[in-house]
Amino acid sequence: MGKLFGTDGVRGLANTELTPELAFRLGRVATYWFGRNNRRPAFFIGRDTRISGEMLEAALAAGICSAGGEAVLCGVVPTPAVAFLARKHGAQAGVVISASHNPFPDNGIKFFAGSGYKLPDATEDELEKLLADKDELPRPTGEHIGTIRYRHDLLKEYIDYALSTVDVPFAGLRIVVDCANGAAYEAAPAVFRKLGAEVFVINDKPNGVNINRDAGSTHLEGLQQEVILRGADLGIAHDGDADRCLAVDETGAVVDGDQIMVICALELLRQGKLAENTLVATVMSNLGLHQAVKRAGGKVVVTPVGDRYVLEAMLAHGYGLGGEQSGHIIFGGLSTTGDGLVTALQLVAARVRAGRRLSELAAAMTRFPQVLVNVRVKSKAGWQDNEAIAAAIADAEQELGDDGRVLVRPSGTEPLIRVMAEGPSQPELESLVERVAAVISRELGS
């Protein structure tokens, strides 16, 4: 059996790669693993709006019951709601059935520990070992068979928690919310309305097959148009499972994850509440983010791509804010994982406190042009030891000097080397990237 757990749980085409049989077995092995110190481990399970979600939820819950666990079905709720509820209620684990921003035929299953944090690699490896073994795990009988509880009412607890993260009203603001026909369709509009905003909602009619379809944080065109049409102060876009957030300002311009982090970091710096005066970002964050935070008296710690690396740095050093350009942002004092709704609330609260338009706040960061080229190679092994490639990268870096940067890294899933350059001049960047890519293709190309 190949490796199942990827960077964000088990994913695949629903009913072909991610089958109900696999979901059932995942439920069994997880119950055995998390039940070693608890005779009836509890799992809080949430899902997004995909048509395959109910099928996988039923199979997962059956597997949990067959191993003597308790499945608490929360229904359609945001991913961060599952992490919050599992932690609040003392569950042994939380489980989310979602493929995030992927198209609707895909689905996924990812676990949170009872602490609300994603599972470490070592635990996922143990679960994979159990899956690979012949299924000889205990099968309790009689009163020891597991149970299922249906608790969609717990969504209100998550909404109340989200409301508690801000202390300013949103009265007088006109906000457009794009729910991506996904897991945010109930919670997001309710929270903004409770805070007093005038809310216009789009893509909040999930039918099982329209999640993320021309909607949400991966398709901002509709939100941009609606913000202009409504004369709104801003727009908020979530992805399918609502752990991400991007925004649109009052002019219809996109405010990406880097800009959101800068706005929130600068507000926290102003209040003296940014832990260690530090923002955590990945290597893909724009150079403008670094400059904006530095100008304000803060600093940026850089991690590899992936929210788990951001969180690792935050936990290791006590940093309070970190995230990715994609809008997956973690407020350490508020959440154990990326939370699109909490991010949106912190962004709007920063705008309210500043008393300035979102476009003005976003202008604190100059977004430098970025050029990215993928070079297909025979093998990625040893690319960093190739003298010709190293020389080409060094030449490009010298040409850019302090005004930009060059980032070359292998793809984690494909036979590709990614070449990215960032700086003030788009034509110069394109020329630099083409030259480096040509050397990589000559040396390693297929």
Tab-separated table of C-alpha atoms in Angstrom:
chain	number	residue	atom	x	y	z
A	1	MET	CA	0.000	0.000	0.000
A	2	GLY	CA	1.375	3.422	-0.976
A	3	LYS	CA	1.533	6.292	1.460
A	4	LEU	CA	-1.992	7.497	2.244
A	5	PHE	CA	-1.474	10.542	4.431
A	6	GLY	CA	-0.331	13.564	2.453
A	7	THR	CA	0.304	17.111	3.606
A	8	ASP	CA	-3.319	17.469	4.727
A	9	GLY	CA	-4.761	14.055	5.505
A	10	VAL	CA	-5.979	11.363	3.125
A	11	ARG	CA	-7.328	12.704	-0.166
A	12	GLY	CA	-8.506	11.291	-3.454
A	13	LEU	CA	-11.350	10.875	-5.895
A	14	ALA	CA	-14.364	9.968	-3.778
A	15	ASN	CA	-15.615	6.388	-4.157
A	16	THR	CA	-12.606	5.426	-6.284
A	17	GLU	CA	-9.477	6.383	-4.363
A	18	LEU	CA	-11.122	7.513	-1.147
A	19	THR	CA	-13.708	4.759	-0.766
A	20	PRO	CA	-16.246	4.100	1.999
A	21	GLU	CA	-14.322	0.889	2.724
A	22	LEU	CA	-11.185	2.940	3.378
A	23	ALA	CA	-13.156	5.409	5.515
A	24	PHE	CA	-14.524	2.485	7.546
A	25	ARG	CA	-11.028	1.109	8.142
A	26	LEU	CA	-9.728	4.570	9.051
A	27	GLY	CA	-12.481	4.793	11.654
A	28	ARG	CA	-11.507	1.431	13.119
A	29	VAL	CA	-7.758	2.027	13.336
A	30	ALA	CA	-8.211	5.563	14.670
A	31	THR	CA	-10.537	4.289	17.384
A	32	TYR	CA	-8.035	1.613	18.339
A	33	TRP	CA	-5.168	4.136	18.388
A	34	PHE	CA	-6.949	6.914	20.285
A	35	GLY	CA	-8.714	4.423	22.541
A	36	ARG	CA	-5.585	2.913	24.051
A	37	ASN	CA	-6.098	5.022	27.174
A	38	ASN	CA	-9.853	5.454	26.871
A	39	ARG	CA	-12.350	2.614	26.571
A	40	ARG	CA	-14.784	4.670	24.481
A	41	PRO	CA	-12.877	7.399	22.625
A	42	ALA	CA	-14.994	10.237	21.259
A	43	PHE	CA	-14.537	11.627	17.747
A	44	PHE	CA	-16.105	14.934	16.696
A	45	ILE	CA	-16.738	14.691	12.957
A	46	GLY	CA	-17.521	17.550	10.589
A	47	ARG	CA	-17.801	17.691	6.811
A	48	ASP	CA	-18.168	20.145	3.980
A	49	THR	CA	-20.974	20.168	1.425
A	50	ARG	CA	-19.678	17.629	-1.129
A	51	ILE	CA	-22.145	15.021	-2.309
A	52	SER	CA	-19.772	12.284	-1.141
A	53	GLY	CA	-19.545	13.664	2.392
A	54	GLU	CA	-22.539	11.823	3.827
A	55	MET	CA	-21.368	8.515	2.359
A	56	LEU	CA	-17.896	8.862	3.869
A	57	GLU	CA	-19.306	10.180	7.149
A	58	ALA	CA	-21.552	7.105	7.476
A	59	ALA	CA	-18.683	4.727	6.741
A	60	LEU	CA	-16.277	6.495	9.089
A	61	ALA	CA	-18.832	6.528	11.901
A	62	ALA	CA	-19.579	2.831	11.355
A	63	GLY	CA	-15.885	2.034	11.613
A	64	ILE	CA	-15.627	4.005	14.852
A	65	CYS	CA	-18.635	2.187	16.301
A	66	SER	CA	-17.327	-1.211	15.247
A	67	ALA	CA	-14.224	-0.576	17.354
A	68	GLY	CA	-16.211	0.704	20.332
A	69	GLY	CA	-15.843	4.471	19.876
A	70	GLU	CA	-18.321	7.326	19.957
A	71	ALA	CA	-18.943	9.311	16.766
A	72	VAL	CA	-20.337	12.808	17.335
A	73	LEU	CA	-21.625	14.005	13.959
A	74	CYS	CA	-21.560	17.804	13.773
A	75	GLY	CA	-22.843	17.966	10.206
A	76	VAL	CA	-21.640	20.646	7.796
A	77	VAL	CA	-19.263	22.876	9.755
A	78	PRO	CA	-15.977	24.673	9.000
A	79	THR	CA	-12.781	22.695	9.516
A	80	PRO	CA	-11.617	24.937	12.386
A	81	ALA	CA	-14.955	24.358	14.136
A	82	VAL	CA	-14.089	20.666	14.449
A	83	ALA	CA	-10.710	21.477	16.001
A	84	PHE	CA	-12.379	23.923	18.406
A	85	LEU	CA	-15.222	21.608	19.413
A	86	ALA	CA	-12.996	18.544	19.895
A	87	ARG	CA	-10.764	20.526	22.208
A	88	LYS	CA	-13.590	22.220	24.103
A	89	HIS	CA	-15.487	19.000	24.777
A	90	GLY	CA	-12.488	16.862	25.647
A	91	ALA	CA	-12.795	14.500	22.687
A	92	GLN	CA	-9.943	12.191	21.837
A	93	ALA	CA	-9.880	13.462	18.256
A	94	GLY	CA	-11.614	15.543	15.624
A	95	VAL	CA	-12.152	14.399	12.051
A	96	VAL	CA	-12.902	16.534	9.000
A	97	ILE	CA	-14.301	15.132	5.763
A	98	SER	CA	-13.284	17.658	3.131
A	99	ALA	CA	-10.968	18.279	0.204
A	100	SER	CA	-10.776	22.000	0.957
A	101	HIS	CA	-10.488	24.030	-2.277
A	102	ASN	CA	-10.427	20.979	-4.590
A	103	PRO	CA	-13.265	20.314	-7.071
A	104	PHE	CA	-16.329	18.481	-5.736
A	105	PRO	CA	-15.507	14.940	-7.034
A	106	ASP	CA	-12.536	14.845	-4.637
A	107	ASN	CA	-12.793	14.397	-0.907
A	108	GLY	CA	-10.518	13.891	2.062
A	109	ILE	CA	-10.315	12.763	5.679
A	110	LYS	CA	-8.006	14.530	8.115
A	111	PHE	CA	-7.619	14.172	11.846
A	112	PHE	CA	-7.036	16.570	14.689
A	113	ALA	CA	-5.766	15.459	18.069
A	114	GLY	CA	-7.917	16.209	21.088
A	115	SER	CA	-5.717	19.270	21.622
A	116	GLY	CA	-7.110	20.794	18.430
A	117	TYR	CA	-3.810	20.515	16.559
A	118	LYS	CA	-3.226	18.455	13.430
A	119	LEU	CA	-1.628	15.062	13.980
A	120	PRO	CA	2.171	14.852	13.875
A	121	ASP	CA	3.742	12.798	11.112
A	122	ALA	CA	4.679	10.047	13.563
A	123	THR	CA	1.039	9.459	14.532
A	124	GLU	CA	-0.069	9.380	10.898
A	125	ASP	CA	2.675	6.847	10.222
A	126	GLU	CA	1.338	4.640	13.036
A	127	LEU	CA	-2.185	4.839	11.617
A	128	GLU	CA	-0.841	3.836	8.196
A	129	LYS	CA	0.910	0.817	9.699
A	130	LEU	CA	-2.344	-0.306	11.286
A	131	LEU	CA	-4.160	0.143	7.976
A	132	ALA	CA	-1.549	-1.954	6.184
A	133	ASP	CA	-1.910	-4.856	8.606
A	134	LYS	CA	-4.593	-7.493	8.286
A	135	ASP	CA	-7.608	-6.143	10.178
A	136	GLU	CA	-7.510	-8.144	13.381
A	137	LEU	CA	-8.395	-5.271	15.690
A	138	PRO	CA	-10.897	-5.953	18.489
A	139	ARG	CA	-14.595	-6.063	17.628
A	140	PRO	CA	-16.554	-5.381	20.822
A	141	THR	CA	-20.034	-6.819	21.230
A	142	GLY	CA	-23.110	-6.116	23.291
A	143	GLU	CA	-23.071	-2.905	25.279
A	144	HIS	CA	-19.487	-2.198	24.232
A	145	ILE	CA	-20.385	-1.473	20.608
A	146	GLY	CA	-19.912	2.208	19.830
A	147	THR	CA	-22.586	4.875	19.428
A	148	ILE	CA	-23.435	7.790	17.151
A	149	ARG	CA	-24.742	11.190	18.242
A	150	TYR	CA	-26.000	13.922	15.923
A	151	ARG	CA	-25.013	17.398	17.175
A	152	HIS	CA	-25.281	20.038	14.459
A	153	ASP	CA	-26.430	22.363	17.235
A	154	LEU	CA	-22.774	22.590	18.281
A	155	LEU	CA	-22.198	24.962	15.357
A	156	LYS	CA	-23.657	27.682	17.591
A	157	GLU	CA	-20.826	27.146	20.066
A	158	TYR	CA	-18.303	27.770	17.289
A	159	ILE	CA	-20.180	30.886	16.163
A	160	ASP	CA	-20.166	32.199	19.742
A	161	TYR	CA	-16.450	31.495	19.985
A	162	ALA	CA	-15.754	33.361	16.728
A	163	LEU	CA	-17.758	36.337	17.988
A	164	SER	CA	-15.700	36.370	21.180
A	165	THR	CA	-12.490	36.991	19.231
A	166	VAL	CA	-13.410	40.608	18.418
A	167	ASP	CA	-14.385	43.452	20.731
A	168	VAL	CA	-15.532	46.105	18.250
A	169	PRO	CA	-18.881	46.307	16.452
A	170	PHE	CA	-19.128	46.224	12.661
A	171	ALA	CA	-22.162	48.528	12.506
A	172	GLY	CA	-22.208	50.739	9.429
A	173	LEU	CA	-20.105	48.383	7.302
A	174	ARG	CA	-21.411	46.816	4.109
A	175	ILE	CA	-19.752	43.432	3.638
A	176	VAL	CA	-20.093	40.850	0.872
A	177	VAL	CA	-19.380	37.268	1.977
A	178	ASP	CA	-18.607	34.520	-0.540
A	179	CYS	CA	-19.168	31.131	1.117
A	180	ALA	CA	-17.914	29.064	-1.862
A	181	ASN	CA	-21.082	26.929	-1.509
A	182	GLY	CA	-19.098	25.228	1.217
A	183	ALA	CA	-18.801	24.779	4.951
A	184	ALA	CA	-19.011	28.504	5.804
A	185	TYR	CA	-22.496	28.995	4.377
A	186	GLU	CA	-24.230	29.076	7.775
A	187	ALA	CA	-21.592	30.393	10.154
A	188	ALA	CA	-19.993	33.260	8.216
A	189	PRO	CA	-23.133	35.293	7.404
A	190	ALA	CA	-24.475	34.746	10.936
A	191	VAL	CA	-21.321	36.086	12.594
A	192	PHE	CA	-21.077	39.253	10.516
A	193	ARG	CA	-24.758	39.993	11.000
A	194	LYS	CA	-24.517	39.500	14.759
A	195	LEU	CA	-21.709	42.075	14.792
A	196	GLY	CA	-23.994	44.610	13.141
A	197	ALA	CA	-22.740	44.666	9.547
A	198	GLU	CA	-25.022	44.876	6.539
A	199	VAL	CA	-24.246	41.564	4.869
A	200	PHE	CA	-24.701	40.473	1.268
A	201	VAL	CA	-24.083	36.762	0.775
A	202	ILE	CA	-23.150	34.955	-2.424
A	203	ASN	CA	-22.539	31.267	-3.131
A	204	ASP	CA	-24.411	30.069	-0.039
A	205	LYS	CA	-26.662	27.523	-1.778
A	206	PRO	CA	-24.708	24.255	-1.677
A	207	ASN	CA	-26.221	21.361	-3.621
A	208	GLY	CA	-23.451	18.792	-3.267
A	209	VAL	CA	-21.746	19.486	-6.576
A	210	ASN	CA	-21.198	23.267	-6.657
A	211	ILE	CA	-18.635	23.653	-3.853
A	212	ASN	CA	-15.768	25.910	-5.051
A	213	ARG	CA	-17.270	26.072	-8.539
A	214	ASP	CA	-16.440	29.571	-9.841
A	215	ALA	CA	-16.701	30.678	-6.224
A	216	GLY	CA	-14.758	31.346	-3.072
A	217	SER	CA	-11.111	32.132	-2.508
A	218	THR	CA	-9.952	30.394	-5.708
A	219	HIS	CA	-12.367	32.336	-7.958
A	220	LEU	CA	-12.614	35.921	-6.741
A	221	GLU	CA	-14.147	37.463	-9.866
A	222	GLY	CA	-17.748	37.150	-8.670
A	223	LEU	CA	-16.908	38.657	-5.279
A	224	GLN	CA	-15.095	41.552	-6.922
A	225	GLN	CA	-18.119	42.299	-9.095
A	226	GLU	CA	-20.533	42.052	-6.172
A	227	VAL	CA	-18.481	44.418	-3.993
A	228	ILE	CA	-18.591	47.050	-6.743
A	229	LEU	CA	-22.284	46.437	-7.461
A	230	ARG	CA	-23.274	46.777	-3.796
A	231	GLY	CA	-20.963	49.676	-3.055
A	232	ALA	CA	-19.602	47.539	-0.226
A	233	ASP	CA	-16.735	48.393	2.089
A	234	LEU	CA	-15.094	45.033	1.469
A	235	GLY	CA	-15.647	41.428	0.504
A	236	ILE	CA	-14.618	38.191	2.216
A	237	ALA	CA	-13.999	34.903	0.384
A	238	HIS	CA	-13.682	31.482	2.012
A	239	ASP	CA	-12.637	28.180	0.502
A	240	GLY	CA	-14.695	24.996	0.632
A	241	ASP	CA	-13.879	24.045	4.217
A	242	ALA	CA	-13.477	27.641	5.489
A	243	ASP	CA	-9.978	27.361	6.898
A	244	ARG	CA	-8.797	30.092	4.526
A	245	CYS	CA	-9.772	33.661	3.848
A	246	LEU	CA	-8.976	36.171	1.118
A	247	ALA	CA	-10.497	39.620	0.768
A	248	VAL	CA	-11.478	42.276	-1.757
A	249	ASP	CA	-11.236	45.977	-0.953
A	250	GLU	CA	-13.851	48.635	-1.721
A	251	THR	CA	-12.396	49.202	-5.206
A	252	GLY	CA	-12.657	45.512	-6.107
A	253	ALA	CA	-8.912	44.867	-5.758
A	254	VAL	CA	-7.778	41.568	-4.269
A	255	VAL	CA	-6.254	41.595	-0.774
A	256	ASP	CA	-4.275	38.363	-0.545
A	257	GLY	CA	-3.047	36.413	2.459
A	258	ASP	CA	0.227	38.315	2.631
A	259	GLN	CA	-1.583	41.645	2.783
A	260	ILE	CA	-4.037	40.341	5.380
A	261	MET	CA	-1.119	39.202	7.535
A	262	VAL	CA	0.571	42.592	7.186
A	263	ILE	CA	-2.608	44.478	8.125
A	264	CYS	CA	-3.174	42.312	11.188
A	265	ALA	CA	0.503	42.260	12.185
A	266	LEU	CA	0.754	46.057	11.986
A	267	GLU	CA	-2.373	46.437	14.099
A	268	LEU	CA	-1.000	44.025	16.705
A	269	LEU	CA	2.337	45.867	16.674
A	270	ARG	CA	0.507	49.142	17.231
A	271	GLN	CA	-1.231	47.614	20.261
A	272	GLY	CA	1.986	46.005	21.510
A	273	LYS	CA	0.369	42.570	21.179
A	274	LEU	CA	2.416	40.874	18.452
A	275	ALA	CA	4.398	38.208	20.317
A	276	GLU	CA	8.153	38.785	19.930
A	277	ASN	CA	7.191	41.452	17.345
A	278	THR	CA	7.363	38.571	14.882
A	279	LEU	CA	5.274	37.357	11.961
A	280	VAL	CA	5.813	33.827	10.595
A	281	ALA	CA	5.505	33.366	6.824
A	282	THR	CA	6.615	30.817	4.234
A	283	VAL	CA	9.273	31.222	1.562
A	284	MET	CA	6.495	32.036	-0.925
A	285	SER	CA	5.385	35.214	0.830
A	286	ASN	CA	6.008	38.373	-1.136
A	287	LEU	CA	9.079	40.512	-0.533
A	288	GLY	CA	6.722	43.398	0.161
A	289	LEU	CA	5.497	41.619	3.298
A	290	HIS	CA	9.012	41.558	4.721
A	291	GLN	CA	9.577	45.220	3.956
A	292	ALA	CA	6.256	46.360	5.434
A	293	VAL	CA	6.758	44.491	8.704
A	294	LYS	CA	10.363	45.662	8.983
A	295	ARG	CA	9.359	49.301	8.431
A	296	ALA	CA	6.863	48.977	11.286
A	297	GLY	CA	9.530	47.700	13.665
A	298	GLY	CA	8.736	43.994	13.416
A	299	LYS	CA	10.516	40.993	11.967
A	300	VAL	CA	9.587	37.990	9.838
A	301	VAL	CA	10.551	34.360	10.431
A	302	VAL	CA	10.513	32.259	7.250
A	303	THR	CA	9.506	28.588	7.022
A	304	PRO	CA	9.144	26.050	4.181
A	305	VAL	CA	5.848	25.952	2.293
A	306	GLY	CA	3.013	24.436	4.337
A	307	ASP	CA	0.883	25.572	7.246
A	308	ARG	CA	2.268	22.794	9.475
A	309	TYR	CA	5.740	24.355	9.248
A	310	VAL	CA	4.289	27.753	10.100
A	311	LEU	CA	2.557	26.279	13.142
A	312	GLU	CA	5.686	24.393	14.215
A	313	ALA	CA	7.668	27.645	14.281
A	314	MET	CA	4.892	29.428	16.156
A	315	LEU	CA	4.659	26.744	18.835
A	316	ALA	CA	8.420	26.332	19.183
A	317	HIS	CA	9.091	30.020	19.800
A	318	GLY	CA	5.823	31.400	21.127
A	319	TYR	CA	4.982	33.485	18.058
A	320	GLY	CA	1.372	34.576	17.777
A	321	LEU	CA	0.676	35.139	14.090
A	322	GLY	CA	1.657	33.262	10.952
A	323	GLY	CA	0.332	32.030	7.663
A	324	GLU	CA	0.502	31.660	3.924
A	325	GLN	CA	-0.140	33.842	0.899
A	326	SER	CA	-3.111	31.596	0.092
A	327	GLY	CA	-4.996	32.963	3.113
A	328	HIS	CA	-4.374	30.072	5.488
A	329	ILE	CA	-3.585	32.155	8.589
A	330	ILE	CA	-3.149	31.100	12.215
A	331	PHE	CA	-3.801	33.414	15.157
A	332	GLY	CA	-1.975	31.518	17.866
A	333	GLY	CA	-3.782	33.040	20.815
A	334	LEU	CA	-7.170	32.278	19.282
A	335	SER	CA	-6.951	29.093	17.226
A	336	THR	CA	-5.029	25.839	16.955
A	337	THR	CA	-5.276	25.789	13.170
A	338	GLY	CA	-5.997	28.072	10.226
A	339	ASP	CA	-9.432	29.620	10.664
A	340	GLY	CA	-10.909	31.569	7.757
A	341	LEU	CA	-13.733	33.069	9.802
A	342	VAL	CA	-11.476	34.222	12.638
A	343	THR	CA	-9.069	35.663	10.058
A	344	ALA	CA	-11.879	37.596	8.399
A	345	LEU	CA	-13.041	38.960	11.745
A	346	GLN	CA	-9.542	40.080	12.722
A	347	LEU	CA	-9.119	41.801	9.362
A	348	VAL	CA	-12.403	43.679	9.625
A	349	ALA	CA	-11.731	44.563	13.261
A	350	ALA	CA	-8.363	46.034	12.231
A	351	ARG	CA	-10.157	48.157	9.630
A	352	VAL	CA	-12.695	49.352	12.200
A	353	ARG	CA	-10.005	50.297	14.714
A	354	ALA	CA	-7.955	52.111	12.080
A	355	GLY	CA	-10.976	53.990	10.734
A	356	ARG	CA	-9.507	53.711	7.235
A	357	ARG	CA	-10.596	51.995	4.045
A	358	LEU	CA	-9.263	48.516	3.349
A	359	SER	CA	-7.442	49.744	0.235
A	360	GLU	CA	-5.483	52.195	2.403
A	361	LEU	CA	-4.528	49.516	4.902
A	362	ALA	CA	-3.484	47.108	2.130
A	363	ALA	CA	-1.282	49.839	0.630
A	364	ALA	CA	1.078	49.467	3.598
A	365	MET	CA	2.510	46.541	1.634
A	366	THR	CA	3.919	46.950	-1.864
A	367	ARG	CA	3.229	43.736	-3.718
A	368	PHE	CA	6.297	43.022	-5.827
A	369	PRO	CA	5.865	41.205	-9.149
A	370	GLN	CA	6.585	37.487	-8.996
A	371	VAL	CA	7.391	35.213	-11.944
A	372	LEU	CA	7.185	31.423	-11.536
A	373	VAL	CA	8.245	28.786	-14.061
A	374	ASN	CA	8.048	24.997	-13.610
A	375	VAL	CA	10.820	22.983	-15.274
A	376	ARG	CA	10.115	19.296	-15.892
A	377	VAL	CA	13.135	17.131	-15.076
A	378	LYS	CA	14.129	13.469	-15.255
A	379	SER	CA	15.023	13.479	-11.584
A	380	LYS	CA	15.066	16.078	-8.818
A	381	ALA	CA	17.808	14.244	-6.909
A	382	GLY	CA	21.002	16.227	-6.471
A	383	TRP	CA	19.812	19.315	-8.309
A	384	GLN	CA	21.206	21.589	-5.577
A	385	ASP	CA	24.720	20.145	-6.085
A	386	ASN	CA	24.779	20.887	-9.818
A	387	GLU	CA	27.488	23.536	-10.379
A	388	ALA	CA	25.938	24.990	-13.548
A	389	ILE	CA	22.556	25.448	-11.858
A	390	ALA	CA	24.163	26.969	-8.765
A	391	ALA	CA	26.104	29.423	-10.953
A	392	ALA	CA	22.971	30.454	-12.871
A	393	ILE	CA	21.096	31.094	-9.612
A	394	ALA	CA	24.028	33.080	-8.200
A	395	ASP	CA	24.204	35.234	-11.345
A	396	ALA	CA	20.486	35.969	-11.145
A	397	GLU	CA	20.730	36.841	-7.450
A	398	GLN	CA	23.656	39.165	-8.099
A	399	GLU	CA	21.759	40.922	-10.884
A	400	LEU	CA	18.748	41.517	-8.616
A	401	GLY	CA	20.860	42.515	-5.632
A	402	ASP	CA	18.912	43.799	-2.637
A	403	ASP	CA	15.912	44.712	-4.811
A	404	GLY	CA	14.622	41.157	-5.178
A	405	ARG	CA	15.249	37.467	-4.732
A	406	VAL	CA	15.404	34.156	-6.572
A	407	LEU	CA	13.856	31.010	-5.117
A	408	VAL	CA	14.474	27.587	-6.655
A	409	ARG	CA	12.887	24.534	-5.074
A	410	PRO	CA	11.697	21.060	-6.121
A	411	SER	CA	8.016	20.172	-6.275
A	412	GLY	CA	6.934	17.892	-3.467
A	413	THR	CA	4.672	15.786	-5.687
A	414	GLU	CA	5.852	16.060	-9.330
A	415	PRO	CA	9.144	15.769	-11.274
A	416	LEU	CA	9.457	19.547	-11.425
A	417	ILE	CA	11.920	22.203	-10.314
A	418	ARG	CA	10.157	25.495	-9.581
A	419	VAL	CA	11.983	28.737	-10.372
A	420	MET	CA	10.560	31.908	-8.857
A	421	ALA	CA	11.962	35.426	-9.008
A	422	GLU	CA	10.618	38.501	-7.305
A	423	GLY	CA	11.511	42.149	-7.745
A	424	PRO	CA	10.382	45.550	-8.990
A	425	SER	CA	10.564	44.893	-12.762
A	426	GLN	CA	8.402	42.223	-14.432
A	427	PRO	CA	10.399	42.109	-17.704
A	428	GLU	CA	13.680	41.734	-15.800
A	429	LEU	CA	12.209	38.922	-13.701
A	430	GLU	CA	10.949	37.082	-16.767
A	431	SER	CA	14.402	37.258	-18.353
A	432	LEU	CA	16.137	36.042	-15.192
A	433	VAL	CA	13.739	33.145	-14.677
A	434	GLU	CA	13.996	32.059	-18.304
A	435	ARG	CA	17.791	31.952	-18.063
A	436	VAL	CA	17.829	29.912	-14.855
A	437	ALA	CA	15.100	27.591	-16.158
A	438	ALA	CA	17.036	27.027	-19.379
A	439	VAL	CA	20.102	25.894	-17.440
A	440	ILE	CA	18.013	23.521	-15.287
A	441	SER	CA	16.351	22.104	-18.396
A	442	ARG	CA	19.721	21.620	-20.100
A	443	GLU	CA	21.239	19.914	-17.071
A	444	LEU	CA	18.314	17.851	-15.805
A	445	GLY	CA	15.520	18.126	-18.344
A	446	SER	CA	13.526	15.153	-19.598
